[in-house]
XYZ file of C-alpha atoms in Angstrom:
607
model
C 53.315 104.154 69.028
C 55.091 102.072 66.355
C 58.292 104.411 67.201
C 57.858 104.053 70.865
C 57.843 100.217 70.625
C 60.761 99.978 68.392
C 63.310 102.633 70.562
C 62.163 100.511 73.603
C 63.215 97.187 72.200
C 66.281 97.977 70.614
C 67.553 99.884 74.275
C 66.240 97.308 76.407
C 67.123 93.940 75.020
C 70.278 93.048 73.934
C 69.003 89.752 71.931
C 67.101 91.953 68.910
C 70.021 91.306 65.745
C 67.571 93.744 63.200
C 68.578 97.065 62.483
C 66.307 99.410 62.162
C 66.684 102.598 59.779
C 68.203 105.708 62.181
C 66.935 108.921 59.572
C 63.378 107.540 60.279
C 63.917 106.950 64.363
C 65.966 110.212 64.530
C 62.871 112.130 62.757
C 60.483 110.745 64.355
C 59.011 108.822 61.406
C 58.448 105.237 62.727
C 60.090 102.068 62.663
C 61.589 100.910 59.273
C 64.225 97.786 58.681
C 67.270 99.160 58.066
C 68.648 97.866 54.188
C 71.605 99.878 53.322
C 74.231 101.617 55.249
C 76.103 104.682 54.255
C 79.615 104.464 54.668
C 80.251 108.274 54.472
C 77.613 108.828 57.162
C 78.038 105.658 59.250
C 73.791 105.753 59.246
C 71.423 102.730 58.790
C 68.794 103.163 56.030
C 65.375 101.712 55.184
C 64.436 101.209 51.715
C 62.732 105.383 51.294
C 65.398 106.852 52.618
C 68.330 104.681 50.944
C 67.203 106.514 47.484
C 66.691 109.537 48.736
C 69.962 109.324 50.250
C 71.515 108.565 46.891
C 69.287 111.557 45.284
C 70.879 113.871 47.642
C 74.310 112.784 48.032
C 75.375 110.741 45.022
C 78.882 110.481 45.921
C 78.732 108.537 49.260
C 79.483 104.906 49.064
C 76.273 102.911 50.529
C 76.612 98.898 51.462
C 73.763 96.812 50.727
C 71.971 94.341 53.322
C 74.307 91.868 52.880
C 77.557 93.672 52.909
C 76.441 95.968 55.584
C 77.988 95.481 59.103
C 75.637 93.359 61.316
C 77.082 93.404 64.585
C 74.755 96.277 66.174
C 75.207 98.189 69.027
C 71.935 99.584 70.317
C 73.300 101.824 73.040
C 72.648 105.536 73.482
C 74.878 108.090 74.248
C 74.226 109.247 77.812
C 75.051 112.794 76.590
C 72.888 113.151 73.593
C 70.187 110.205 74.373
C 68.565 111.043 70.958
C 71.897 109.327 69.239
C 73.411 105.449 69.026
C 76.695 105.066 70.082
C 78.379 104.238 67.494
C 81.912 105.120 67.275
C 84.990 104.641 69.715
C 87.867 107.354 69.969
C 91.149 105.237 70.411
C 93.150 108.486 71.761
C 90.592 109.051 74.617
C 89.962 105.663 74.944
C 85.790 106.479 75.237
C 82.466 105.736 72.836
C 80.855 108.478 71.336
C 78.054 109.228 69.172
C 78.071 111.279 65.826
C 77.328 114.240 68.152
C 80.488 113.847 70.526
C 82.946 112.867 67.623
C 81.594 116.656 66.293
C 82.010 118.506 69.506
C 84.190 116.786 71.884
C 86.543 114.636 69.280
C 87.027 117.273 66.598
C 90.869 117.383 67.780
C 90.958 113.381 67.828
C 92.581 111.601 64.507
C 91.483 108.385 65.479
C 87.595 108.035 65.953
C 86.430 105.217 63.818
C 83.372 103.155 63.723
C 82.595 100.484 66.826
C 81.153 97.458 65.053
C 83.807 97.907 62.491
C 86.369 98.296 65.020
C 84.625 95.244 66.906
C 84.189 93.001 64.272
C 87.287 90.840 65.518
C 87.531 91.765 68.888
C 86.745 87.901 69.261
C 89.599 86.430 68.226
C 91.741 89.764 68.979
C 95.363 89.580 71.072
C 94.314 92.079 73.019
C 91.156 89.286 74.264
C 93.316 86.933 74.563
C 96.253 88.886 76.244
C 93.401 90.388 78.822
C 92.272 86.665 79.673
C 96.476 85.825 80.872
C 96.646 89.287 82.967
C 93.436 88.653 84.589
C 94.537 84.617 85.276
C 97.792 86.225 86.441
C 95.968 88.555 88.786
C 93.819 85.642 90.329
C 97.071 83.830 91.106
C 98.289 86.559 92.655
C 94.981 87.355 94.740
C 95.538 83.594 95.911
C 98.988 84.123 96.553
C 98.061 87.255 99.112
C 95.673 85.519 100.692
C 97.828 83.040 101.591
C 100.790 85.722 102.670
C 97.403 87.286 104.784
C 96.878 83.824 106.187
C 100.610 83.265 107.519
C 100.827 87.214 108.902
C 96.962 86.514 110.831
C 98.645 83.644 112.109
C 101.222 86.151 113.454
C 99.055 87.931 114.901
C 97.071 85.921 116.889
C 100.452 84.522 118.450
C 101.135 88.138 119.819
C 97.556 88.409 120.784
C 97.837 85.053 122.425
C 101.310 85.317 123.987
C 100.221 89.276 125.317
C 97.210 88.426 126.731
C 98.536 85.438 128.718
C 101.640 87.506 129.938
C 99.445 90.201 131.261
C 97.101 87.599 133.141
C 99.785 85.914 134.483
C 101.683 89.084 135.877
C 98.377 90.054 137.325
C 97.578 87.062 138.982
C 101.221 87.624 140.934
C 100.972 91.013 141.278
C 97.534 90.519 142.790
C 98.594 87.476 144.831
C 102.159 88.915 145.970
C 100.145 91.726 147.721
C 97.559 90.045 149.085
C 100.339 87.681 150.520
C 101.842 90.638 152.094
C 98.484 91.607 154.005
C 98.225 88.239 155.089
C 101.529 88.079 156.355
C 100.528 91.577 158.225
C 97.522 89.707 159.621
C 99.710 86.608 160.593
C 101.991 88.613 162.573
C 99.336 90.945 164.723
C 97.324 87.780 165.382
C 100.691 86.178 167.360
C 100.396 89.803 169.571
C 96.363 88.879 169.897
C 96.922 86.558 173.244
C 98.325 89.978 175.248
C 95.158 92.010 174.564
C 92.546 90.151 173.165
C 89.959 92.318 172.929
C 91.899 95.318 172.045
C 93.803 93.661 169.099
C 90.080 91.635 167.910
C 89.429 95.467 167.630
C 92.261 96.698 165.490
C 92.373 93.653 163.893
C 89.219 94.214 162.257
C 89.795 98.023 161.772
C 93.013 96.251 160.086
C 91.249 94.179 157.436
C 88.696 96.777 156.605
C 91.297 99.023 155.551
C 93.098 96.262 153.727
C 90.075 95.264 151.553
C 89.478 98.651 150.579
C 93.557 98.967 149.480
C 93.287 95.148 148.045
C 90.118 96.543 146.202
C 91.738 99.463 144.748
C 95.197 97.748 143.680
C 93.163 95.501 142.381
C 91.228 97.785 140.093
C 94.427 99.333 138.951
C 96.172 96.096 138.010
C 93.100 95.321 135.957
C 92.863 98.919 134.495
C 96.683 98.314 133.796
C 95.919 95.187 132.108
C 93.013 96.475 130.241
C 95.109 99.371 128.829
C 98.019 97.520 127.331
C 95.491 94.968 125.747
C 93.466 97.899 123.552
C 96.917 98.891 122.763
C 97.874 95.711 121.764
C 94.506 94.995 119.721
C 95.511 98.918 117.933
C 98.784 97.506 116.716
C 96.082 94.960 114.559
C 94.024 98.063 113.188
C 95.966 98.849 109.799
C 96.259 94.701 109.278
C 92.100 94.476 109.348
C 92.511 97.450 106.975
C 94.670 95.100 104.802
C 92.063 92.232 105.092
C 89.217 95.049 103.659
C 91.277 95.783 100.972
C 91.977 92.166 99.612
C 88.159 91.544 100.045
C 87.166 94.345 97.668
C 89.985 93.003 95.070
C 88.555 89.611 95.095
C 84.890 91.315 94.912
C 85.877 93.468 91.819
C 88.117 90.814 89.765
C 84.669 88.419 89.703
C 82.563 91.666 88.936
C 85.141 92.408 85.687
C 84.973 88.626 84.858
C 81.050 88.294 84.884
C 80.739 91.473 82.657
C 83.586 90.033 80.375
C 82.070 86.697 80.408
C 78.302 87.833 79.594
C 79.264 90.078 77.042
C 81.496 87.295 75.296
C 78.692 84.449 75.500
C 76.225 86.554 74.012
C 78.620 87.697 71.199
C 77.939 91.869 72.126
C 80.798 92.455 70.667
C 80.733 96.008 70.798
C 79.548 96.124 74.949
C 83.035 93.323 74.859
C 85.271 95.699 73.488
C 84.596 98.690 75.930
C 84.518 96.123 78.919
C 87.839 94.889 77.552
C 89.382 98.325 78.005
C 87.656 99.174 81.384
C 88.966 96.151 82.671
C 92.621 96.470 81.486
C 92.569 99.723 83.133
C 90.777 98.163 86.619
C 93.457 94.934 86.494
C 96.525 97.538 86.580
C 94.712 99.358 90.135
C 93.839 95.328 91.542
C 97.714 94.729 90.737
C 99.228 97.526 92.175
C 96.822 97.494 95.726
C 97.633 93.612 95.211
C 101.421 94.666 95.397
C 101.052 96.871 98.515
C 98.753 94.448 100.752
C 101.951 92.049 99.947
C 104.760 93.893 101.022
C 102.854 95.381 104.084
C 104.622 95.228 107.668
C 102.868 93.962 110.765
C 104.262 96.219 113.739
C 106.005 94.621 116.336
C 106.250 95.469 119.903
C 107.896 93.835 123.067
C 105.608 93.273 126.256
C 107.512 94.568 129.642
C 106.517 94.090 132.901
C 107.451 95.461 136.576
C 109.510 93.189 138.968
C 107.071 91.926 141.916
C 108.466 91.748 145.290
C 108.382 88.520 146.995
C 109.841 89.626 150.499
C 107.842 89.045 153.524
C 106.901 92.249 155.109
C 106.483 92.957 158.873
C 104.138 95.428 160.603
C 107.178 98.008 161.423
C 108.657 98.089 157.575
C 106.203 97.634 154.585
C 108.567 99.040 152.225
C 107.562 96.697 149.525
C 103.685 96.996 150.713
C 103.711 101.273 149.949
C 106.116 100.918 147.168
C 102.943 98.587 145.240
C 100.651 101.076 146.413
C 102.600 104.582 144.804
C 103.605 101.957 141.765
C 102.131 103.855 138.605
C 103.141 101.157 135.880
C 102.431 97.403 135.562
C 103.294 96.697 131.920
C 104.845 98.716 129.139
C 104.053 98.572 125.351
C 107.251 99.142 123.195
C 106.682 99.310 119.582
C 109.554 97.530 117.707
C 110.820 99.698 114.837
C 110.907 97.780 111.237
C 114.758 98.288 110.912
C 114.478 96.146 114.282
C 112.929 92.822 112.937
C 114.661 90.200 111.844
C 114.325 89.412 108.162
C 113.951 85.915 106.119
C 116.892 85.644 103.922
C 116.429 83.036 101.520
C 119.340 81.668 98.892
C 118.600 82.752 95.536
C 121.544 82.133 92.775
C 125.233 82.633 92.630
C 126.461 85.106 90.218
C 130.262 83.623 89.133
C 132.534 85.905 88.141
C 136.597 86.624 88.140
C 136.776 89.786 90.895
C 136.438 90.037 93.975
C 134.510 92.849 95.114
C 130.922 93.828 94.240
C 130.573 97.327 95.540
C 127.405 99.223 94.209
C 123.725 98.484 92.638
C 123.296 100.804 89.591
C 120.350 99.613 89.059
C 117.747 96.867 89.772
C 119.224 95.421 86.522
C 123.172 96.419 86.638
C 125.832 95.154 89.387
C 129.052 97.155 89.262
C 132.383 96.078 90.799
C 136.048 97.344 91.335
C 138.974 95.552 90.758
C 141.636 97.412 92.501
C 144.169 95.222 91.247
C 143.101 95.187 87.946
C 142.459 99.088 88.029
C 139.101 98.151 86.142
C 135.228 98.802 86.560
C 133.410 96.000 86.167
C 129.368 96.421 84.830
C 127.608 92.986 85.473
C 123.654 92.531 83.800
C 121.812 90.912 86.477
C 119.590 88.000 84.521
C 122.606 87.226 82.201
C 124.064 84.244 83.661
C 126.965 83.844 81.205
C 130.009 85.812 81.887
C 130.793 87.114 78.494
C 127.872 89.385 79.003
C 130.522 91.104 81.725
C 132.002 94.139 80.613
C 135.394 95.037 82.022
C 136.217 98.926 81.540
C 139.730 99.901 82.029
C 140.558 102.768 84.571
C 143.945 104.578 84.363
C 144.286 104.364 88.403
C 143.434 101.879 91.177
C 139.766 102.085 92.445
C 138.076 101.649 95.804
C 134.498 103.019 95.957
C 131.820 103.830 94.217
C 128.490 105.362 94.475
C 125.564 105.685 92.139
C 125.192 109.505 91.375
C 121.906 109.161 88.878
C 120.809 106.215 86.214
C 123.887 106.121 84.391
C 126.008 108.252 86.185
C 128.846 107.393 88.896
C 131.331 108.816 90.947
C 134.642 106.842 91.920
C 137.272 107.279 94.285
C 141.139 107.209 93.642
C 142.972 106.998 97.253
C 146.197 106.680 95.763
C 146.006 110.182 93.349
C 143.702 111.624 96.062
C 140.480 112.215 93.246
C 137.185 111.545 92.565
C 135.783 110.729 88.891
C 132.060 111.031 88.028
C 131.517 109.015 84.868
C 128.419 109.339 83.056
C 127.520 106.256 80.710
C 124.940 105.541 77.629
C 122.116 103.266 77.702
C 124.059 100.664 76.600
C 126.419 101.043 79.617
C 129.225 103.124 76.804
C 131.037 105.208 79.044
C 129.698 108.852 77.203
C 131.666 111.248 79.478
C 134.372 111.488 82.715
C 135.099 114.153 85.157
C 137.597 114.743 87.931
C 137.112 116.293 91.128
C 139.750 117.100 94.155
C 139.579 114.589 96.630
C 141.376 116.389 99.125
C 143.244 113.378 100.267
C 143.521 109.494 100.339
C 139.407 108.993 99.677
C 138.071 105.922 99.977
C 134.692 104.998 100.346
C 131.498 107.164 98.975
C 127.929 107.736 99.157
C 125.757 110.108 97.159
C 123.262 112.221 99.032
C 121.824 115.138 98.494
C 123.589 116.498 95.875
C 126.361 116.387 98.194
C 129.369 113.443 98.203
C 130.142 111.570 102.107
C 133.440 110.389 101.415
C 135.980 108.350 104.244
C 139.457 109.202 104.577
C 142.568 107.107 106.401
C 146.527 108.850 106.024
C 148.102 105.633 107.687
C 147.381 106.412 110.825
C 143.538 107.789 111.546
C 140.751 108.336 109.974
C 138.032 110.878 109.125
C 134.916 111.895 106.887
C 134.051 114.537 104.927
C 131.358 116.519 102.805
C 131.826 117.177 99.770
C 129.688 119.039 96.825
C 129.084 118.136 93.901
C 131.797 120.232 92.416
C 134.470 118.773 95.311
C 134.765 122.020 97.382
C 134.906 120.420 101.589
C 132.222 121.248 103.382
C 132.425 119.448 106.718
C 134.819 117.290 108.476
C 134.167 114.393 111.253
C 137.297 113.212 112.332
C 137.389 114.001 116.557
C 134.548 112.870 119.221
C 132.895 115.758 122.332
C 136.157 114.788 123.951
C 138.698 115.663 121.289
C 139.127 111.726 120.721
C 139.644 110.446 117.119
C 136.375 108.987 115.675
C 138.055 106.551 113.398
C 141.268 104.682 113.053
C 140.795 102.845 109.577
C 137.013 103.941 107.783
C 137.241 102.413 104.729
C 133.368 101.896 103.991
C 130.669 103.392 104.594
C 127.129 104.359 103.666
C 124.061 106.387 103.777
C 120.536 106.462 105.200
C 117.578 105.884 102.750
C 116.296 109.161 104.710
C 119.697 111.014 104.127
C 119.786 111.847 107.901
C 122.583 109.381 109.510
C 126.244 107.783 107.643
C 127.393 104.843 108.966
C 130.805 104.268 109.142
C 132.776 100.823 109.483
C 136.311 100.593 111.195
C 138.397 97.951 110.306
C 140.885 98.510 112.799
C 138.593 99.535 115.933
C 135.735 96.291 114.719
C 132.960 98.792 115.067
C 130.369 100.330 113.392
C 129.750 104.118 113.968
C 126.345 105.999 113.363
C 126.824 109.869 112.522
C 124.593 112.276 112.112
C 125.208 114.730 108.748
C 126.333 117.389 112.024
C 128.828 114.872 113.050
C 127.254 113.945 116.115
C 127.481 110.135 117.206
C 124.170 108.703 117.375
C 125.534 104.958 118.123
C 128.168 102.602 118.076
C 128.048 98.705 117.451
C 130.683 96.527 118.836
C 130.388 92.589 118.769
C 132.729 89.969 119.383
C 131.173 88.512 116.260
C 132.316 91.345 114.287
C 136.098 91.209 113.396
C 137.689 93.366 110.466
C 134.321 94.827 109.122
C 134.061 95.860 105.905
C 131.599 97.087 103.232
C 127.259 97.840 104.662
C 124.503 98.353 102.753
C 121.111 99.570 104.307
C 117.493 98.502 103.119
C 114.355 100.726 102.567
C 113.396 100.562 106.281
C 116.945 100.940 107.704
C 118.333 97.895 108.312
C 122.114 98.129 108.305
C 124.051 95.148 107.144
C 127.910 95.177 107.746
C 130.013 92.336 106.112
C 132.188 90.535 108.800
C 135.463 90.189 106.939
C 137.625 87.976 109.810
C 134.573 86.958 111.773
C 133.156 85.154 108.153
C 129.383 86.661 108.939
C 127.339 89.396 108.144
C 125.069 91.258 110.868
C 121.570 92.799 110.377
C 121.400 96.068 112.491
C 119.127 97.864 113.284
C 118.711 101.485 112.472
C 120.009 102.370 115.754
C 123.154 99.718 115.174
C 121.327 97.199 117.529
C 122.003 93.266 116.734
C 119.253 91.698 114.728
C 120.234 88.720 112.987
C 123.884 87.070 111.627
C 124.636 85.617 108.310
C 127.476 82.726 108.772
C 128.934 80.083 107.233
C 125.881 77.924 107.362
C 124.457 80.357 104.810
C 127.164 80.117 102.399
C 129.416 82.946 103.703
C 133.315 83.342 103.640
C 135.262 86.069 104.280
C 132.748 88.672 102.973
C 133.666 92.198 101.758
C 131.014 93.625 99.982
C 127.502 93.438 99.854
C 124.550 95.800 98.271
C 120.562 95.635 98.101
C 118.211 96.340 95.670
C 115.071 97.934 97.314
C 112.688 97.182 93.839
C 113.644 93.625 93.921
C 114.539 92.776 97.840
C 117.490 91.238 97.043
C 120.853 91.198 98.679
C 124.533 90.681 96.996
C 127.354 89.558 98.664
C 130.824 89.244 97.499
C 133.627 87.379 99.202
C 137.103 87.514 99.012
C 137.513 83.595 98.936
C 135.121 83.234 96.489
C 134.710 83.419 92.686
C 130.793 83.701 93.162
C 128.587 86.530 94.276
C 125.730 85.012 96.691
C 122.608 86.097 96.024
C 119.859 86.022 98.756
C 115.583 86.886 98.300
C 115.340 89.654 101.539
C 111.767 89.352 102.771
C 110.089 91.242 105.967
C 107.567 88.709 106.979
């Protein structure tokens, strides 16, 4: 019974600080206060078995009351409930007993004992380091659910503005045709003094058959109406998701924080440290669904409606009266693609520098530029402010584009020798190794994709673009529309779906830009009298094309489709722009202007 007691107490209550002697509970032998503890063996012992433990193995080093550890850990191992947990493997990252170090860790070099391991798990970095992640997290929890408060607001607007547009339609689409019946009515009743009795008659023959047509437009309207609204309340479906989502995060954070917390106040050191590295592990999955509920997009969709005809109708033409009748639609639901909405551009910092054209992101960390003047590639460290961190590399030939290729590899173009250089650098941006390709003419602009090079072309007097491997052998050529028209005049930029399925093209000369697709086919063509002399794009993660606006001192959002979305003027700092680039990991956008000795740097956000 004494055994019984003892196992009970020291499982179920975490407040018992006396150790009790393990060769006597693991043989069944009783409770006994533990006096000694074997180093060698990592094994409590009461005073019997601490000299026959020295009888049998006189060579293991045994710690005396005092000098024994005392922070005790009275958990059992869930595998072998017989044993105390009593060890933690660092390289699985898991407690074990003496039974799973034998079996499971016996390939593991770094399985060492838990209270020892524990004993300043208090005061530890790692405590303290876990504390500023988790405050971190809980700022950004508060931060989403303020970004979830300003896109519900959003919401509800659509809701709001949808539901009163398709009430108000119906109300005149309802009254417009009952007007037209009434008009009907008006104009038999003038024909009622001839034949009285005849026309009473038809008259009322006349309005039963109108109620039951009234009655059934009616019912369609509202079935009309009732359609687009569950469409419009679908559109809301993945945003309630969202709401879900941030509920759990918020629900789990406080569950990690109580365990921490308990475990800390009641100094269980041991139960601390393994809650310390489940939580570490649960704050990197709360930061990264964190992340996502952040940057999610609310879809967007435009409301339509048919034209109602307010002409009055007589008994011998009810054109407009039959035409309501066979009508089949009422309101139309048109999904907005992301590429479509206008984004928040926000001014960020200005990058000064000497040239005066940025043309290419290597990375979210490295801005590189051409000076074709200067025949020189220029590597900028975004973050370094001061321009002697700007490293000027000398090229033996006047450059125009560039394209990033892999991390530290490039390819550049050389219209005036007619080549194209891929030069491959170190991880201090060293320049490690160069090689030439044919160009097959005066290349300009290029874009990587595919393994495959898009490069534009202009002899002095058209233009055209072609494919290229990787090696420089042609593949295709774009240079004539269906009708044996020239496609280009003067392409000297251009750029490249995130999907790799359309190039876009700029024309200096015609002011357009020109969607291909990689068969040559035109999928669209932008023209604005806003645009004038455009010059370098970029394109975001959802598609959004932005063309810099060289004589027209703007820069225009498209759409993926080359539809207007939003222009960038001189209110927002621009002049004479003629490149730009955007870094997808941190949504920002670079442009560089001719005029300028800066590099304007704006935050790109969605919502």
């Amino acid at each position: 019974m004494a055994t019984n007691v003892s196992r009970s107490l020291t499982q179920d209550s975490d407040e018992i600080k006396e150790m009790y002697c393990e060769e006597c509970d693991r043989h069944g032998d009783g409770y006994a206060t533990a006096v000694a503890f074997c180093v060698d063996c990592l094994d409590y012992l009461c005073v019997t078995c601490q000299r026959y433990h020295k009888r049998q193995f006189k060579t293991h080093k045994l710690q005396d009351s005092n000098s024994m550890p005392q922070d005790f850990y009275f958990e059992k191992c869930s595998t072998h409930p017989g044993q105390l947990i009593k060890l933690y493997c660092s390289e699985c990252i898991k407690e074990a007993c003496q039974e799973c170090k034998d079996n499971e860790h016996v390939n593991c070099s770094d399985v060492n004992h838990l209270p020892t391991l524990a004993s300043d798990i208090q005061k530890s970095d790692e405590l303290i380091n876990l504390r500023k992640i988790m405050d971190q997290v809980s700022m950004n929890i508060k931060d989403t659910e303020k970004l979830l408060d300003a896109k519900r607001e959003v919401i509800m607007k659509q809701e709001e503005n949808a539901t009163e547009t398709c009430k108000e339609h119906s109300n005149k689409l309802i009254a417009t045709y009952k007007q037209h019946h009434q008009e009907l009515i008006d104009d038999f009743d003038k024909k009622m003094e001839e034949t009285v009795a005849r026309l009473k008659k038809e008259r009322s023959e006349l309005i039963q058959k109108i109620s039951e047509k009234e009655r059934k437009f009616e019912e369609k309207v509202t079935k009309a109406e009732k359609d687009i609204k569950e469409e419009v309340v679908n559109t809301n479906i993945n945003f309630k998701e969202l709401q879900l989502e941030y509920l759990n995060l918020v629900g789990n954070l406080k569950a990690i924080n109580g365990d921490l917390e308990q475990a800390q106040k009641l100094g269980q050191n041991c139960k601390l440290f393994i809650k310390l590295k489940l939580a570490k592990q649960m704050c990197n999955q709360i930061q990264a669904t964190t992340y996502q509920i952040q940057h999610s997009y609310i879809q967007r969709y435009n409301l339509r409606k048919s034209d109602i005809q307010q002409t009055k109708q007589s008994v011998e033409d009810q054109t407009t009266l039959n035409s309501l009748d066979d009508q089949t639609w009422f309101f139309s639901f048109d999904e907005v693609h992301v590429s479509a909405v206008e984004r928040k551009l926000a001014f960020n910092f200005d990058i000064n520098h000497k040239f005066k054209k940025i043309t290419s992101l290597l990375s979210e960390h490295t801005l590189l530029a051409l000076d074709y003047d200067r025949c020189s590639l220029i590597i900028i460290p975004l973050g370094k402010s001061n321009a002697e961190y700007i490293k000027e590399i000398k090229l033996n030939s006047k450059p125009w584009g560039v394209t990033k290729v892999s991390d530290y590899k490039i390819a550049v173009t050389f219209p005036n020798e007619g080549k194209i250089r891929q030069i491959t650098f170190s991880d201090d941006m060293e320049v490690l190794d160069t090689t030439d390709i044919p160009g097959h003419g005066r290349c300009f602009d290029i874009a990587y994709s595919n393994n495959h090079f898009v490069v534009s072309y202009f002899n002095g007097f058209t233009g055209c673009i072609k494919i290229l491997s990787i090696s420089g052998i042609k593949v295709k050529l774009f240079a004539l529309d269906d009708n044996g028209w020239d496609l280009f005049i003067k392409p000297y930029y251009l750029i490249v779906s995130p999907d790799n399925t359309m190039i876009y093209v700029s024309d200096m000369r015609r002011h357009t830009v020109t969607c291909l697709t990689f068969d040559g086919e035109v999928a669209a063509i932008y023209i604005d009298d806003q645009l004038k002399a455009p010059h370098q794009l970029a394109v975001d993660e959802y598609g959004s094309v932005y063309v810099c606006g060289y004589d027209s001192n703007n820069v225009h959002q498209l759409s993926h489709y080359l539809t207007k979305v939003k222009i960038l003027d001189k209110s927002h700092g621009i002049d004479t722009p003629t490149s730009i680039a955007y870094c997808q990991n941190t949504k920002k956008l670079f442009v560089g202007m001719n005029q300028s000795s800066k590099i304007k740097v704006f935050n790109v956000s969605l919502d």
